[in-house]
Coordinates of C-alpha atoms in Angstrom, one line a residue:
X100 CA -24.4 23.1 -23.8
X101 CA -24.2 19.6 -24.3
X102 CA -22.1 17.2 -22.3
X103 CA -21.3 13.5 -23.0
X104 CA -21.4 11.1 -20.3
X105 CA -18.0 9.1 -19.8
X106 CA -17.8 6.1 -17.7
X107 CA -15.1 6.3 -15.1
X108 CA -12.3 3.7 -16.0
X109 CA -11.0 4.4 -12.0
X110 CA -12.7 1.9 -9.6
X111 CA -14.5 3.0 -6.7
X112 CA -12.3 4.4 -3.9
X113 CA -12.2 2.0 -1.1
X114 CA -14.2 3.7 1.9
X115 CA -12.4 3.8 4.8
X116 CA -13.2 4.8 8.7
X117 CA -10.5 5.9 10.9
X118 CA -10.2 5.1 14.6
X119 CA -8.2 7.3 16.6
X120 CA -7.4 10.8 15.4
X121 CA -4.5 11.5 17.4
X122 CA -1.1 12.2 16.1
X123 CA -0.5 9.4 13.9
X124 CA -4.3 9.0 13.2
X125 CA -4.7 12.4 11.7
X126 CA -1.7 12.0 9.8
X127 CA -3.4 8.9 8.1
X128 CA -6.4 10.8 7.7
X129 CA -4.8 13.4 5.6
X130 CA -3.2 10.6 3.4
X131 CA -6.5 8.8 2.9
X132 CA -8.5 11.9 1.9
X133 CA -5.8 13.9 -0.3
X134 CA -3.1 11.5 -1.2
X135 CA -4.5 8.2 -2.1
X136 CA -6.7 8.0 -5.4
X137 CA -7.5 4.6 -4.4
X138 CA -9.3 5.2 -1.0
X139 CA -11.8 8.0 0.6
X140 CA -11.8 8.6 4.3
X141 CA -15.6 8.1 4.9
X142 CA -15.7 8.9 8.7
X143 CA -13.6 9.3 11.9
X144 CA -14.2 8.1 15.6
X145 CA -12.7 9.3 18.5
X146 CA -13.6 9.9 22.2
X147 CA -12.2 13.1 22.0
X148 CA -14.8 14.8 19.7
X149 CA -13.6 18.2 19.7
X150 CA -10.2 17.2 17.8
X151 CA -12.3 14.5 15.6
X152 CA -14.6 17.1 14.6
X153 CA -11.9 19.8 13.7
X154 CA -10.2 16.9 11.7
X155 CA -13.3 16.2 10.0
X156 CA -14.1 19.9 9.0
X157 CA -10.6 20.3 7.3
X158 CA -10.9 17.2 5.3
X159 CA -14.3 17.3 4.4
X160 CA -15.7 14.4 6.2
X161 CA -19.1 14.5 7.1
X162 CA -19.3 11.7 9.5
X163 CA -17.9 12.0 13.0
X164 CA -18.6 9.5 16.0
X165 CA -17.2 8.9 19.4
X166 CA -18.0 5.2 19.3
X167 CA -15.9 2.9 16.9
X168 CA -19.0 0.4 16.7
X169 CA -20.7 3.1 14.6
X170 CA -18.2 2.7 12.0
X171 CA -18.2 -0.9 12.4
X172 CA -21.8 -1.0 11.7
X173 CA -21.7 1.1 8.7
X174 CA -22.6 -0.9 5.8
X175 CA -20.6 1.6 3.4
X176 CA -17.5 1.6 5.1
X177 CA -15.4 -1.1 3.6
X178 CA -12.3 -1.1 5.9
X179 CA -10.9 0.8 9.1
X180 CA -7.4 2.3 10.1
X181 CA -6.7 1.6 13.7
X182 CA -4.8 4.2 15.2
X183 CA -5.4 4.5 18.6
X184 CA -3.6 3.5 21.8
X185 CA -2.1 0.4 21.5
X186 CA -3.7 -1.1 24.2
X187 CA -6.8 -1.0 22.1
X188 CA -5.5 -2.6 19.0
X189 CA -6.5 -6.2 19.7
X190 CA -10.0 -5.7 20.4
X191 CA -10.6 -3.2 17.8
X192 CA -9.2 -5.5 15.2
X193 CA -11.4 -8.6 16.4
X194 CA -14.3 -6.4 16.4
X195 CA -13.6 -4.9 12.9
X196 CA -13.1 -8.4 11.7
X197 CA -16.3 -9.8 12.9
X198 CA -18.0 -6.6 11.4
X199 CA -16.6 -8.0 8.2
X200 CA -14.4 -5.0 7.6
X201 CA -10.9 -5.0 6.4
X202 CA -8.3 -3.8 9.3
X203 CA -4.9 -1.7 8.8
X204 CA -3.7 -1.7 12.5
X205 CA -0.9 0.5 13.7
X206 CA 1.9 -1.6 15.4
X207 CA 1.8 -3.5 17.9
X208 CA -0.8 -5.6 16.5
X209 CA -1.4 -6.7 20.2
X210 CA 0.2 -6.4 23.7
X211 CA 0.6 -10.2 24.1
X212 CA 0.8 -13.0 21.9
X213 CA -2.5 -14.6 23.3
X214 CA -4.1 -11.4 22.0
X215 CA -2.8 -11.5 18.9
X216 CA -3.9 -15.0 18.3
X217 CA -7.4 -14.2 19.0
X218 CA -6.9 -11.4 16.2
X219 CA -5.7 -14.3 13.9
X220 CA -8.9 -16.4 14.7
X221 CA -11.3 -13.4 13.8
X222 CA -9.5 -12.6 10.6
X223 CA -9.4 -16.0 9.5
X224 CA -13.1 -16.6 10.3
X225 CA -14.3 -13.8 8.8
X226 CA -11.9 -13.6 5.9
X227 CA -10.9 -10.1 5.9
X228 CA -7.3 -8.4 4.8
X229 CA -5.4 -7.4 8.1
X230 CA -2.0 -5.2 7.3
X231 CA 0.2 -3.9 10.6
X232 CA 1.8 -0.4 10.2
X233 CA 5.4 -1.5 9.5
X234 CA 6.3 1.5 7.0
X235 CA 9.9 0.9 6.7
X236 CA 9.1 -1.4 4.3
X237 CA 7.6 1.2 2.0
X238 CA 10.6 3.4 2.4
X239 CA 12.4 3.5 -0.9
X240 CA 15.9 2.7 0.4
X241 CA 14.8 0.3 2.7
X242 CA 12.7 -1.4 -0.4
X243 CA 15.7 -1.3 -2.7
X244 CA 17.6 -2.9 0.1
X245 CA 15.3 -5.9 0.5
X246 CA 15.1 -6.0 -3.3
X247 CA 19.3 -6.6 -3.7
X248 CA 18.8 -9.2 -0.9
X249 CA 16.1 -11.0 -2.5
X250 CA 18.2 -11.0 -5.8
X251 CA 21.2 -12.4 -3.9
X252 CA 23.6 -9.6 -3.8
X253 CA 24.4 -9.9 -0.4
X254 CA 24.7 -13.7 -0.2
X255 CA 23.7 -15.1 3.2
X256 CA 23.2 -12.6 5.9
X257 CA 25.6 -12.8 8.9
X258 CA 25.5 -9.3 10.5
X259 CA 22.6 -7.0 10.4
X260 CA 22.0 -3.7 12.0
X261 CA 18.8 -1.4 12.6
X262 CA 19.1 2.1 14.3
X263 CA 16.3 4.1 15.6
X264 CA 16.9 7.4 17.3
X265 CA 14.2 9.7 17.8
X266 CA 14.7 13.3 17.8
X267 CA 14.9 15.3 21.0
X268 CA 16.8 17.9 23.3
X269 CA 18.2 16.2 25.5
X270 CA 15.2 15.6 28.1
X271 CA 11.6 13.7 27.8
X272 CA 9.0 16.3 29.3
X273 CA 6.6 13.8 28.6
X274 CA 8.3 10.5 30.0
X275 CA 5.7 10.1 32.9
X276 CA 3.0 9.7 30.1
X277 CA 4.9 6.9 28.3
X278 CA 3.9 3.6 28.8
X279 CA 6.5 1.0 30.6
X280 CA 8.3 -1.1 27.9
X281 CA 7.4 1.2 24.9
X282 CA 11.0 1.2 23.6
X283 CA 10.4 -2.3 23.0
X284 CA 6.3 -2.6 22.2
X285 CA 6.1 0.6 20.1
X286 CA 9.7 1.8 19.0
X287 CA 12.2 -1.1 18.5
X288 CA 9.2 -3.3 17.2
X289 CA 9.8 -1.4 13.7
X290 CA 13.7 -2.4 13.9
X291 CA 12.5 -5.9 14.9
X292 CA 10.3 -6.3 11.4
X293 CA 12.9 -4.8 9.5
X294 CA 15.5 -7.3 10.6
X295 CA 13.0 -10.4 10.3
X296 CA 12.5 -9.0 6.7
X297 CA 16.2 -8.5 5.8
X298 CA 16.9 -12.4 7.0
X299 CA 13.7 -13.8 5.0
X300 CA 15.0 -17.5 5.4
X301 CA 15.5 -17.2 9.0
X302 CA 13.7 -17.2 12.2
X303 CA 14.3 -15.4 15.4
X304 CA 15.5 -17.6 18.1
X305 CA 16.9 -15.4 21.0
X306 CA 17.3 -11.8 22.4
X307 CA 19.8 -10.4 24.9
X308 CA 19.2 -6.7 26.0
X309 CA 21.0 -4.2 27.5
X310 CA 18.7 -1.2 28.4
X311 CA 18.9 1.5 30.7
X312 CA 17.3 5.3 31.5
X313 CA 20.2 7.4 30.3
X314 CA 18.3 10.4 29.0
X315 CA 15.5 10.5 32.0
X316 CA 17.4 8.6 34.7
X317 CA 14.8 9.6 37.4
X318 CA 12.3 7.5 35.9
X319 CA 13.9 4.3 35.6
X320 CA 12.2 3.1 38.8
X321 CA 8.9 3.6 37.6
X322 CA 10.0 1.1 34.6
X323 CA 10.7 3.6 31.7
X324 CA 13.6 3.1 29.3
X325 CA 14.8 5.5 26.7
X326 CA 17.8 3.7 25.8
X327 CA 18.3 0.1 24.5
X328 CA 20.7 -2.3 22.5
X329 CA 19.3 -5.5 21.6
X330 CA 21.4 -8.8 20.1
X331 CA 19.1 -11.1 18.2
X332 CA 20.0 -14.6 17.2
X333 CA 18.8 -16.0 13.9
X334 CA 18.0 -19.7 12.9
X335 CA 20.7 -19.3 10.3
X336 CA 23.2 -18.3 12.7
X337 CA 23.1 -14.5 12.0
X338 CA 23.4 -12.0 14.5
X339 CA 21.2 -8.8 14.4
X340 CA 21.5 -5.4 16.6
X341 CA 19.1 -3.2 16.9
X342 CA 19.4 -0.2 18.9
X343 CA 17.2 3.0 20.1
X344 CA 17.4 6.2 22.2
X345 CA 14.5 8.7 22.7
X346 CA 16.7 12.1 22.2
X347 CA 18.8 12.5 19.5
X348 CA 20.0 16.2 19.4
X349 CA 20.9 16.2 15.6
X350 CA 17.3 14.8 14.5
X351 CA 15.5 11.8 13.4
X352 CA 17.8 9.2 12.5
X353 CA 16.6 5.6 10.9
X354 CA 19.2 3.3 9.1
X355 CA 19.5 -0.4 8.5
X356 CA 22.4 -2.6 7.1
X357 CA 22.9 -6.1 6.1
X358 CA 26.2 -7.7 5.6
X359 CA 26.8 -11.2 3.9
X360 CA 28.6 -13.5 2.6
X361 CA 28.9 -11.8 -0.9
X362 CA 28.5 -8.1 0.0
X363 CA 26.7 -5.3 2.2
X364 CA 23.5 -3.1 1.2
X365 CA 22.6 -0.2 3.7
X366 CA 19.4 2.0 3.9
X367 CA 18.7 5.2 5.5
X368 CA 20.9 8.1 6.5
X369 CA 20.8 11.0 8.9
X370 CA 20.5 13.8 6.6
X371 CA 17.0 15.1 4.7
X372 CA 18.6 15.3 1.6
X373 CA 22.2 14.9 0.0
X374 CA 22.7 18.7 -0.1
X375 CA 25.9 19.9 2.2
X376 CA 26.4 23.5 2.9
X377 CA 30.3 24.5 3.2
X378 CA 31.2 27.5 5.3
X379 CA 33.3 29.0 7.4
X380 CA 32.5 26.6 10.3
X381 CA 32.6 23.4 8.6
X382 CA 30.1 21.1 7.1
X383 CA 26.4 21.1 7.4
X384 CA 23.1 19.4 6.5
X385 CA 19.5 19.6 7.2
X386 CA 18.2 16.6 9.2
X387 CA 14.3 15.4 9.6
X388 CA 12.9 16.1 13.1
X389 CA 9.8 14.1 12.7
X390 CA 8.7 10.7 11.8
X391 CA 6.3 12.0 9.2
X392 CA 9.1 14.1 7.4
X393 CA 11.2 11.0 7.1
X394 CA 8.7 8.6 6.2
X395 CA 6.3 10.9 4.6
X396 CA 6.4 8.4 1.3
X397 CA 6.2 5.1 3.3
X398 CA 3.3 6.2 5.4
X399 CA 1.4 7.2 2.0
X400 CA 2.6 4.0 0.1
X401 CA 1.5 1.4 3.0
X402 CA -1.9 3.0 3.0
X403 CA -2.1 2.7 -0.6
X404 CA -1.0 -1.0 -0.7
X405 CA -3.6 -1.5 1.9
X406 CA -6.2 0.2 -0.2
X407 CA -5.1 -1.9 -3.2
X408 CA -5.4 -5.3 -1.3
X409 CA -9.0 -4.3 -0.1
X410 CA -10.1 -3.2 -3.4
X411 CA -8.8 -6.3 -5.0
X412 CA -11.1 -8.4 -2.4
X413 CA -14.0 -6.5 -2.8
X414 CA -13.9 -6.5 -6.5
X415 CA -12.9 -10.0 -7.0
X416 CA -9.7 -9.2 -8.7
X417 CA -5.9 -10.7 -8.2
X418 CA -4.0 -9.2 -5.1
X419 CA -1.4 -6.5 -6.0
X420 CA 2.0 -8.1 -6.6
X421 CA 5.3 -6.2 -5.8
X422 CA 7.8 -9.0 -6.8
X423 CA 8.9 -9.5 -3.5
X424 CA 7.3 -10.1 0.0
X425 CA 6.1 -6.7 0.8
X426 CA 2.8 -6.2 2.6
X427 CA 3.1 -6.9 6.5
X428 CA 0.4 -9.0 8.0
X429 CA -0.1 -11.4 11.0
X430 CA 2.7 -13.5 10.8
X431 CA 4.9 -10.5 10.5
X432 CA 3.1 -8.8 13.4
X433 CA 3.5 -12.1 15.5
X434 CA 7.5 -12.5 14.8
X435 CA 7.9 -9.0 15.8
X436 CA 5.8 -9.0 19.0
X437 CA 7.6 -12.1 20.0
X438 CA 10.7 -10.5 19.7
X439 CA 9.5 -7.4 21.7
X440 CA 8.3 -9.5 24.4
X441 CA 11.4 -11.4 24.7
X442 CA 13.1 -8.3 25.0
X443 CA 11.2 -7.0 27.8
X444 CA 12.0 -10.4 29.9
X445 CA 15.5 -10.0 28.9
X446 CA 15.7 -6.6 30.2
X447 CA 14.3 -7.6 33.6
X448 CA 16.4 -10.8 34.0
X449 CA 19.6 -9.6 32.5
X450 CA 19.9 -12.7 30.4
X451 CA 19.2 -14.3 27.1
X452 CA 15.7 -15.3 26.4
X453 CA 14.3 -17.7 24.0
X454 CA 11.9 -16.2 21.3
X455 CA 8.5 -17.7 21.6
X456 CA 7.6 -19.8 18.4
X457 CA 11.7 -20.9 18.1
X458 CA 12.1 -24.2 16.7
X459 CA 14.2 -26.8 18.4
X460 CA 16.4 -26.9 15.2
X461 CA 16.5 -23.2 15.1
X462 CA 17.6 -23.1 19.1
X463 CA 20.8 -25.2 17.7
X464 CA 22.1 -21.9 16.4
X465 CA 21.3 -20.0 19.5

């Protein structure tokens, strides 16, 4: 038997180390190992060694450590995915950048604007690619709506809306373990980015928040809020509303809408598919119950985009171009975080609060 040797036309996969093997980290790990030809999962770091080892064995990954520094010191690793708790995101991004690793960071990029500025400095000094996990940009309907906005279909945005309702059963048993202000910093921050992305020529100027603990009232005194409505005013005069609740009995519900001077676009739906049952009890449809069900393709595609950006830098090629501003970076992380932090201040004071970074000219529309 004689074989011919054929040189592969496929570029060497980007070698990625995962930091944090919890719920979201494990899902990203499976995408990197099984669904993205341009990437390979090279190592996993998590202080909880047993689940990390189990995940590695499942995915055929040989390298596991309890210390992220081991990943950052590995010369074979091109990039890292940071999926640990939010309080560690900023320092891990800084350490990774200083080690010359490209970074995909789950939201938020930091818990303060000062921390995020330190990330920006480290990333700029190292010249690495840094990307944040605002996955809604990659969902087919949200992406199609953004293309319509870019094409001028809706004209000038005037009213915008974004909805996030997490699935639940009427209670939140783990409420005591959820960090304070999670609803703004880790849930609605997705909506803030979507609204910013949908209104690309404007800056957020001010916010006003109405929030409460309506699902778990007993946790309100501890600072846990499970229901919120945020009104955002933009520098072009547009008014946006973002709302969230942590216990939708009918499933995971994420939607967006932009109404403008020439028309309207909508994204998202509460049903899993367009299939509807007709029976004696009326109409019914399946609904998604998990984020990884509703956004399965978006989670995969954001990592594929990340891998392409890393590969283009590694191999000295042009960065991928989707035709619209797609890949969320540090400026997007900063704008969304500034809104979230203003929301916290508004929830505490009950008043309208200026968004950090709003210009004097933009404030004229507040």
